[in-house]
Amino acid sequence: MALSKHVNPEHILKEARDKGHKARGAHAFTQLNPNAIHQSQGSRYGDRYGSSSVPKYKIPSTGVDADTAYQIIHDELSLDGSPLLNLASFVHTWMPPAADKLMLENISKNLIDQDEYPMTQDIHTRCISILAELWNSPSHHHAVGTATTGSSEAIQLGGLAMKRIWQEKRKAAGKSIHEPGPNIVMGANAQVALEKFARYFEVETRLVPISVESKYRLDPKKAMDYIDENTIGVYVILGSTYTGHYEPVKEMAALLDEYEAKTGHSVPIHVDGASGGFIAPFATPRLEWDFRIPRVVSINTSGHKFGLSYVGVGWVIWRSAQYLPKDLIFELHYLGSVEYSFSLNFSRPAHPIIAQYYNFLHLGFQGYRNVALRDLKNARTLSRALERTGYYTVLSDVHRPLASITATAKQAIGVVDEEDIDIYEPGLPVVAFRFSDEFQKKNPDIQQKWIQTLLRTKGWIVPNYDLAPDLSQVDILRVVVRETFTEALLDRLVSDIVEITEDLVEKGSSVHALNTLGQHHGTPNSHEKTHGRLEQHEVEGGPEQSGTYAKTC
């Protein structure tokens, strides 16, 4: 058992601190213990918490000045990882200074107070209309949707609407809504928010196994084996969080059309576009996945992912009002006017919605497209670089050409433009990779999870985790390429991965990961080690060096 299981650090610190003596008298003039450290009148670094414990479990009897409170919390938070180097997260981490200013100006506004903040509510409505039009809603002039705190809440609302419609149909047909009860179908690669809906709202989860052949995502043909008259809908994911693959919405819809024609049971589709909802419309606008497909009744997305806003905003849009049951909409009368709400919570900050609208105005369609294309280009570069090392196999496919007639024709006549997004498999700018089979065969004692740990010593946050059930024996590393992951950072990441991997191979023992950990901490990567440095062969025959970092003239 690890030593940390037996040692309580807080107890040790409590015992290790100096113990004061109450019996000692106070100074005649100051009335203070002459040996005690007292809070100064001026603002000093840390003030009384400089050598005393910070309250963790109860509120202190007296506070400290604002600057000291800020400094204490600021210092503790500096131990967090860098958002810039957090390649594990889909969440956007940067906006222009003008957006920061706009959010700060509106940080105290509550979106639910529609009567008090009517212009904020107008902006909320505009965003809904913009997304409905972007996703080809047949009723975008009368769009139905709402902002949420993220895709998790949006998915709950989309699922609730499908469940309620299913219940109403069952009741109208004189059938039970309890025996055997509702179910919902999704791929085993589904993000936890989708399963949360089923568990929280008492819907049976039916997970469709994934495979290499299905590209680690939902297989529509297999999904049909899980569908029956009690299926409230199918969650189809536009961008798997594991590998970035888009699930085939159009193919799933076609199979459900055939199923309805045979059985009379209509099973709707909710598209989880948490990430892809802001990539596909801009990067591959001809791809059919949205409301152009009649069976798609609702779509959600995260504004704080590839919507390029700070964390705290998601969206859900319905095809039309008929797919949002009226009894899910609450009419409110006590905030100064009649207002309507269909969300899981009441109060919510308005500034994330304002930030989303800022992006729509600032970037426009072309701006969003430029960001999406750059992200995908960097993802392709990273994918190819990793594969060309021979050490890694890439599971994601955004760098692989489509096996389509158009792509084949372009290749045949020699006019392939590698920057043409239309020749590649559509997907998220995500790079999922693992040790190649050859590398594993030659180095069976090297564990892939060591790459994650060693990259962390250089500041990178790159997760290593199991694939979804049925492929859980496969570990993958994953990089999410966001707007802030520039080519300069890409170059550094590839160099660090190659250096770490080769050092692990050279050490050749079961403890080499720990040795390498110490070696890499705080050291520059290999391709920069010699830049500007004086080599021995350059000084032979020259004057004796003083030890300063300079070449001889």
Short mmCIF file of N, CA and C in Angstrom, two decimals, residues 181-285:
data_model
loop_
_atom_site.label_atom_id
_atom_site.label_comp_id
_atom_site.label_asym_id
_atom_site.label_seq_id
_atom_site.Cartn_x
_atom_site.Cartn_y
_atom_site.Cartn_z
N GLY A 181 -41.51 0.17 -20.32
CA GLY A 181 -40.88 1.46 -20.10
C GLY A 181 -40.06 1.92 -21.29
N PRO A 182 -39.68 3.20 -21.31
CA PRO A 182 -38.96 3.77 -22.44
C PRO A 182 -37.48 3.37 -22.48
N ASN A 183 -36.92 3.38 -23.68
CA ASN A 183 -35.48 3.17 -23.84
C ASN A 183 -34.94 4.16 -24.86
N ILE A 184 -33.65 4.38 -24.79
CA ILE A 184 -32.98 5.25 -25.76
C ILE A 184 -31.72 4.57 -26.25
N VAL A 185 -31.41 4.72 -27.52
CA VAL A 185 -30.30 4.00 -28.16
C VAL A 185 -29.17 4.98 -28.48
N MET A 186 -27.95 4.55 -28.21
CA MET A 186 -26.76 5.36 -28.51
C MET A 186 -25.55 4.43 -28.62
N GLY A 187 -24.49 4.92 -29.21
CA GLY A 187 -23.26 4.13 -29.30
C GLY A 187 -22.59 4.01 -27.95
N ALA A 188 -21.83 2.95 -27.77
CA ALA A 188 -21.12 2.74 -26.50
C ALA A 188 -20.05 3.81 -26.28
N ASN A 189 -19.74 4.58 -27.32
CA ASN A 189 -18.78 5.68 -27.22
C ASN A 189 -19.43 6.97 -26.73
N ALA A 190 -20.69 6.91 -26.34
CA ALA A 190 -21.41 8.13 -25.94
C ALA A 190 -20.75 8.79 -24.74
N GLN A 191 -20.75 10.11 -24.76
CA GLN A 191 -20.23 10.88 -23.63
C GLN A 191 -21.16 10.71 -22.43
N VAL A 192 -20.62 10.88 -21.23
CA VAL A 192 -21.37 10.57 -20.02
C VAL A 192 -22.66 11.36 -19.90
N ALA A 193 -22.74 12.56 -20.48
CA ALA A 193 -23.95 13.38 -20.38
C ALA A 193 -25.15 12.66 -20.99
N LEU A 194 -24.94 11.87 -22.03
CA LEU A 194 -26.04 11.16 -22.66
C LEU A 194 -26.58 10.07 -21.74
N GLU A 195 -25.67 9.36 -21.08
CA GLU A 195 -26.10 8.33 -20.14
C GLU A 195 -26.72 8.95 -18.89
N LYS A 196 -26.27 10.13 -18.52
CA LYS A 196 -26.87 10.82 -17.38
C LYS A 196 -28.36 11.06 -17.61
N PHE A 197 -28.70 11.49 -18.82
CA PHE A 197 -30.11 11.71 -19.12
C PHE A 197 -30.92 10.46 -18.83
N ALA A 198 -30.45 9.33 -19.36
CA ALA A 198 -31.20 8.07 -19.19
C ALA A 198 -31.32 7.69 -17.73
N ARG A 199 -30.25 7.82 -16.98
CA ARG A 199 -30.29 7.43 -15.57
C ARG A 199 -31.14 8.38 -14.73
N TYR A 200 -30.99 9.67 -14.95
CA TYR A 200 -31.72 10.66 -14.15
C TYR A 200 -33.21 10.66 -14.44
N PHE A 201 -33.58 10.38 -15.69
CA PHE A 201 -34.99 10.48 -16.07
C PHE A 201 -35.61 9.12 -16.39
N GLU A 202 -35.02 8.07 -15.83
CA GLU A 202 -35.60 6.73 -15.83
C GLU A 202 -35.94 6.23 -17.24
N VAL A 203 -34.91 6.24 -18.06
CA VAL A 203 -35.00 5.69 -19.41
C VAL A 203 -33.92 4.62 -19.55
N GLU A 204 -34.28 3.47 -20.06
CA GLU A 204 -33.31 2.39 -20.23
C GLU A 204 -32.27 2.80 -21.28
N THR A 205 -31.00 2.64 -20.92
CA THR A 205 -29.92 2.94 -21.86
C THR A 205 -29.59 1.68 -22.67
N ARG A 206 -29.60 1.80 -23.98
CA ARG A 206 -29.21 0.69 -24.84
C ARG A 206 -27.97 1.11 -25.63
N LEU A 207 -26.83 0.58 -25.22
CA LEU A 207 -25.55 0.94 -25.82
C LEU A 207 -25.20 -0.02 -26.95
N VAL A 208 -24.95 0.52 -28.11
CA VAL A 208 -24.58 -0.28 -29.27
C VAL A 208 -23.07 -0.46 -29.28
N PRO A 209 -22.58 -1.70 -29.30
CA PRO A 209 -21.13 -1.93 -29.27
C PRO A 209 -20.43 -1.25 -30.45
N ILE A 210 -19.21 -0.77 -30.18
CA ILE A 210 -18.40 -0.18 -31.23
C ILE A 210 -17.34 -1.18 -31.68
N SER A 211 -16.70 -0.90 -32.80
CA SER A 211 -15.66 -1.79 -33.33
C SER A 211 -14.71 -0.97 -34.19
N VAL A 212 -13.61 -1.59 -34.55
CA VAL A 212 -12.68 -0.94 -35.47
C VAL A 212 -13.37 -0.70 -36.81
N GLU A 213 -14.19 -1.68 -37.22
CA GLU A 213 -14.89 -1.57 -38.50
C GLU A 213 -15.89 -0.41 -38.51
N SER A 214 -16.48 -0.13 -37.35
CA SER A 214 -17.45 0.97 -37.27
C SER A 214 -16.76 2.31 -37.00
N LYS A 215 -15.43 2.30 -37.03
CA LYS A 215 -14.60 3.49 -36.77
C LYS A 215 -14.83 4.02 -35.35
N TYR A 216 -14.95 3.09 -34.41
CA TYR A 216 -15.01 3.43 -32.98
C TYR A 216 -16.24 4.27 -32.62
N ARG A 217 -17.29 4.13 -33.39
CA ARG A 217 -18.49 4.95 -33.20
C ARG A 217 -19.73 4.09 -33.43
N LEU A 218 -20.89 4.71 -33.36
CA LEU A 218 -22.16 4.02 -33.57
C LEU A 218 -22.21 3.37 -34.95
N ASP A 219 -22.61 2.10 -34.97
CA ASP A 219 -22.85 1.37 -36.22
C ASP A 219 -24.36 1.37 -36.45
N PRO A 220 -24.88 2.11 -37.43
CA PRO A 220 -26.33 2.21 -37.63
C PRO A 220 -27.02 0.86 -37.82
N LYS A 221 -26.38 -0.04 -38.55
CA LYS A 221 -27.02 -1.35 -38.78
C LYS A 221 -27.15 -2.13 -37.48
N LYS A 222 -26.11 -2.10 -36.66
CA LYS A 222 -26.20 -2.77 -35.37
C LYS A 222 -27.21 -2.09 -34.46
N ALA A 223 -27.31 -0.77 -34.59
CA ALA A 223 -28.24 -0.02 -33.74
C ALA A 223 -29.67 -0.48 -33.95
N MET A 224 -30.01 -0.90 -35.15
CA MET A 224 -31.38 -1.33 -35.44
C MET A 224 -31.79 -2.54 -34.61
N ASP A 225 -30.82 -3.33 -34.16
CA ASP A 225 -31.12 -4.50 -33.32
C ASP A 225 -31.59 -4.10 -31.92
N TYR A 226 -31.39 -2.83 -31.56
CA TYR A 226 -31.71 -2.37 -30.22
C TYR A 226 -32.99 -1.52 -30.19
N ILE A 227 -33.61 -1.34 -31.33
CA ILE A 227 -34.76 -0.44 -31.45
C ILE A 227 -36.06 -1.22 -31.45
N ASP A 228 -37.04 -0.71 -30.71
CA ASP A 228 -38.38 -1.30 -30.70
C ASP A 228 -39.42 -0.20 -30.49
N GLU A 229 -40.67 -0.58 -30.23
CA GLU A 229 -41.73 0.41 -30.11
C GLU A 229 -41.58 1.29 -28.87
N ASN A 230 -40.72 0.91 -27.93
CA ASN A 230 -40.51 1.70 -26.72
C ASN A 230 -39.27 2.59 -26.80
N THR A 231 -38.65 2.64 -27.97
CA THR A 231 -37.48 3.51 -28.16
C THR A 231 -37.95 4.94 -28.37
N ILE A 232 -37.56 5.83 -27.46
CA ILE A 232 -38.00 7.23 -27.57
C ILE A 232 -37.19 7.99 -28.61
N GLY A 233 -36.00 7.49 -28.93
CA GLY A 233 -35.16 8.16 -29.91
C GLY A 233 -33.76 7.57 -29.95
N VAL A 234 -32.97 8.07 -30.88
CA VAL A 234 -31.57 7.66 -31.02
C VAL A 234 -30.70 8.91 -30.87
N TYR A 235 -29.73 8.82 -29.98
CA TYR A 235 -28.72 9.87 -29.89
C TYR A 235 -27.63 9.57 -30.92
N VAL A 236 -27.43 10.48 -31.86
CA VAL A 236 -26.36 10.33 -32.85
C VAL A 236 -25.36 11.46 -32.60
N ILE A 237 -24.09 11.11 -32.48
CA ILE A 237 -23.07 12.06 -32.03
C ILE A 237 -22.28 12.59 -33.22
N LEU A 238 -22.31 13.90 -33.37
CA LEU A 238 -21.53 14.54 -34.43
C LEU A 238 -20.18 14.94 -33.85
N GLY A 239 -19.34 13.90 -33.70
CA GLY A 239 -18.01 14.11 -33.17
C GLY A 239 -17.80 13.36 -31.88
N SER A 240 -17.37 12.12 -31.97
CA SER A 240 -17.11 11.31 -30.79
C SER A 240 -15.98 11.91 -29.96
N THR A 241 -16.17 11.96 -28.66
CA THR A 241 -15.13 12.52 -27.80
C THR A 241 -13.90 11.62 -27.75
N TYR A 242 -14.02 10.38 -28.13
CA TYR A 242 -12.87 9.48 -28.12
C TYR A 242 -11.93 9.74 -29.29
N THR A 243 -12.47 9.76 -30.50
CA THR A 243 -11.63 9.83 -31.70
C THR A 243 -11.99 10.96 -32.65
N GLY A 244 -13.07 11.67 -32.39
CA GLY A 244 -13.46 12.78 -33.25
C GLY A 244 -14.29 12.40 -34.45
N HIS A 245 -14.58 11.10 -34.63
CA HIS A 245 -15.36 10.67 -35.79
C HIS A 245 -16.80 11.17 -35.70
N TYR A 246 -17.34 11.61 -36.84
CA TYR A 246 -18.76 11.91 -36.93
C TYR A 246 -19.53 10.60 -37.08
N GLU A 247 -20.62 10.47 -36.37
CA GLU A 247 -21.49 9.31 -36.58
C GLU A 247 -22.39 9.59 -37.78
N PRO A 248 -22.74 8.56 -38.55
CA PRO A 248 -23.46 8.75 -39.82
C PRO A 248 -24.96 9.03 -39.60
N VAL A 249 -25.30 10.29 -39.45
CA VAL A 249 -26.69 10.68 -39.17
C VAL A 249 -27.61 10.27 -40.32
N LYS A 250 -27.19 10.55 -41.54
CA LYS A 250 -28.03 10.28 -42.70
C LYS A 250 -28.31 8.79 -42.86
N GLU A 251 -27.29 7.96 -42.63
CA GLU A 251 -27.48 6.51 -42.74
C GLU A 251 -28.41 6.00 -41.65
N MET A 252 -28.25 6.53 -40.43
CA MET A 252 -29.13 6.12 -39.33
C MET A 252 -30.57 6.51 -39.64
N ALA A 253 -30.77 7.69 -40.19
CA ALA A 253 -32.12 8.16 -40.52
C ALA A 253 -32.76 7.29 -41.59
N ALA A 254 -31.98 6.90 -42.60
CA ALA A 254 -32.52 6.07 -43.68
C ALA A 254 -32.99 4.72 -43.15
N LEU A 255 -32.24 4.13 -42.23
CA LEU A 255 -32.65 2.85 -41.64
C LEU A 255 -33.90 3.01 -40.79
N LEU A 256 -34.01 4.13 -40.09
CA LEU A 256 -35.21 4.38 -39.28
C LEU A 256 -36.43 4.65 -40.17
N ASP A 257 -36.20 5.23 -41.33
CA ASP A 257 -37.30 5.41 -42.30
C ASP A 257 -37.83 4.06 -42.74
N GLU A 258 -36.93 3.14 -43.05
CA GLU A 258 -37.33 1.79 -43.45
C GLU A 258 -38.07 1.09 -42.32
N TYR A 259 -37.57 1.27 -41.11
CA TYR A 259 -38.20 0.65 -39.93
C TYR A 259 -39.62 1.16 -39.74
N GLU A 260 -39.82 2.47 -39.90
CA GLU A 260 -41.16 3.03 -39.74
C GLU A 260 -42.10 2.52 -40.84
N ALA A 261 -41.58 2.40 -42.05
CA ALA A 261 -42.40 1.91 -43.14
C ALA A 261 -42.88 0.48 -42.88
N LYS A 262 -42.06 -0.32 -42.20
CA LYS A 262 -42.42 -1.71 -41.92
C LYS A 262 -43.29 -1.87 -40.68
N THR A 263 -43.02 -1.06 -39.66
CA THR A 263 -43.68 -1.28 -38.36
C THR A 263 -44.68 -0.20 -37.97
N GLY A 264 -44.56 0.97 -38.56
CA GLY A 264 -45.42 2.08 -38.17
C GLY A 264 -44.90 2.85 -36.98
N HIS A 265 -43.77 2.43 -36.41
CA HIS A 265 -43.18 3.12 -35.26
C HIS A 265 -42.18 4.18 -35.73
N SER A 266 -42.42 5.42 -35.34
CA SER A 266 -41.53 6.51 -35.71
C SER A 266 -40.53 6.78 -34.59
N VAL A 267 -39.27 6.65 -34.89
CA VAL A 267 -38.21 6.86 -33.91
C VAL A 267 -37.40 8.08 -34.34
N PRO A 268 -37.40 9.16 -33.54
CA PRO A 268 -36.70 10.38 -33.93
C PRO A 268 -35.20 10.30 -33.62
N ILE A 269 -34.47 11.28 -34.13
CA ILE A 269 -33.04 11.41 -33.88
C ILE A 269 -32.77 12.74 -33.20
N HIS A 270 -31.99 12.70 -32.13
CA HIS A 270 -31.40 13.91 -31.56
C HIS A 270 -29.92 13.87 -31.86
N VAL A 271 -29.41 14.93 -32.48
CA VAL A 271 -27.98 15.00 -32.82
C VAL A 271 -27.25 15.72 -31.69
N ASP A 272 -26.29 15.00 -31.10
CA ASP A 272 -25.41 15.62 -30.11
C ASP A 272 -24.25 16.26 -30.87
N GLY A 273 -24.42 17.55 -31.15
CA GLY A 273 -23.38 18.29 -31.87
C GLY A 273 -22.56 19.15 -30.93
N ALA A 274 -22.27 18.61 -29.73
CA ALA A 274 -21.54 19.38 -28.71
C ALA A 274 -20.32 20.07 -29.31
N SER A 275 -19.57 19.34 -30.13
CA SER A 275 -18.40 19.93 -30.80
C SER A 275 -18.65 20.13 -32.28
N GLY A 276 -19.21 19.11 -32.93
CA GLY A 276 -19.39 19.17 -34.38
C GLY A 276 -20.39 20.19 -34.85
N GLY A 277 -21.29 20.63 -33.96
CA GLY A 277 -22.29 21.61 -34.35
C GLY A 277 -21.70 22.94 -34.76
N PHE A 278 -20.44 23.21 -34.35
CA PHE A 278 -19.76 24.43 -34.74
C PHE A 278 -18.57 24.16 -35.66
N ILE A 279 -18.39 22.91 -36.09
CA ILE A 279 -17.33 22.58 -37.04
C ILE A 279 -17.92 22.23 -38.40
N ALA A 280 -18.86 21.30 -38.43
CA ALA A 280 -19.41 20.81 -39.70
C ALA A 280 -20.06 21.91 -40.55
N PRO A 281 -20.87 22.82 -39.98
CA PRO A 281 -21.52 23.82 -40.84
C PRO A 281 -20.53 24.74 -41.55
N PHE A 282 -19.36 24.93 -40.97
CA PHE A 282 -18.38 25.86 -41.53
C PHE A 282 -17.33 25.15 -42.38
N ALA A 283 -16.83 24.03 -41.90
CA ALA A 283 -15.76 23.32 -42.61
C ALA A 283 -16.31 22.50 -43.77
N THR A 284 -17.43 21.81 -43.55
CA THR A 284 -18.01 20.94 -44.58
C THR A 284 -19.51 21.22 -44.70
N PRO A 285 -19.88 22.39 -45.22
CA PRO A 285 -21.29 22.78 -45.24
C PRO A 285 -22.19 21.89 -46.09
#
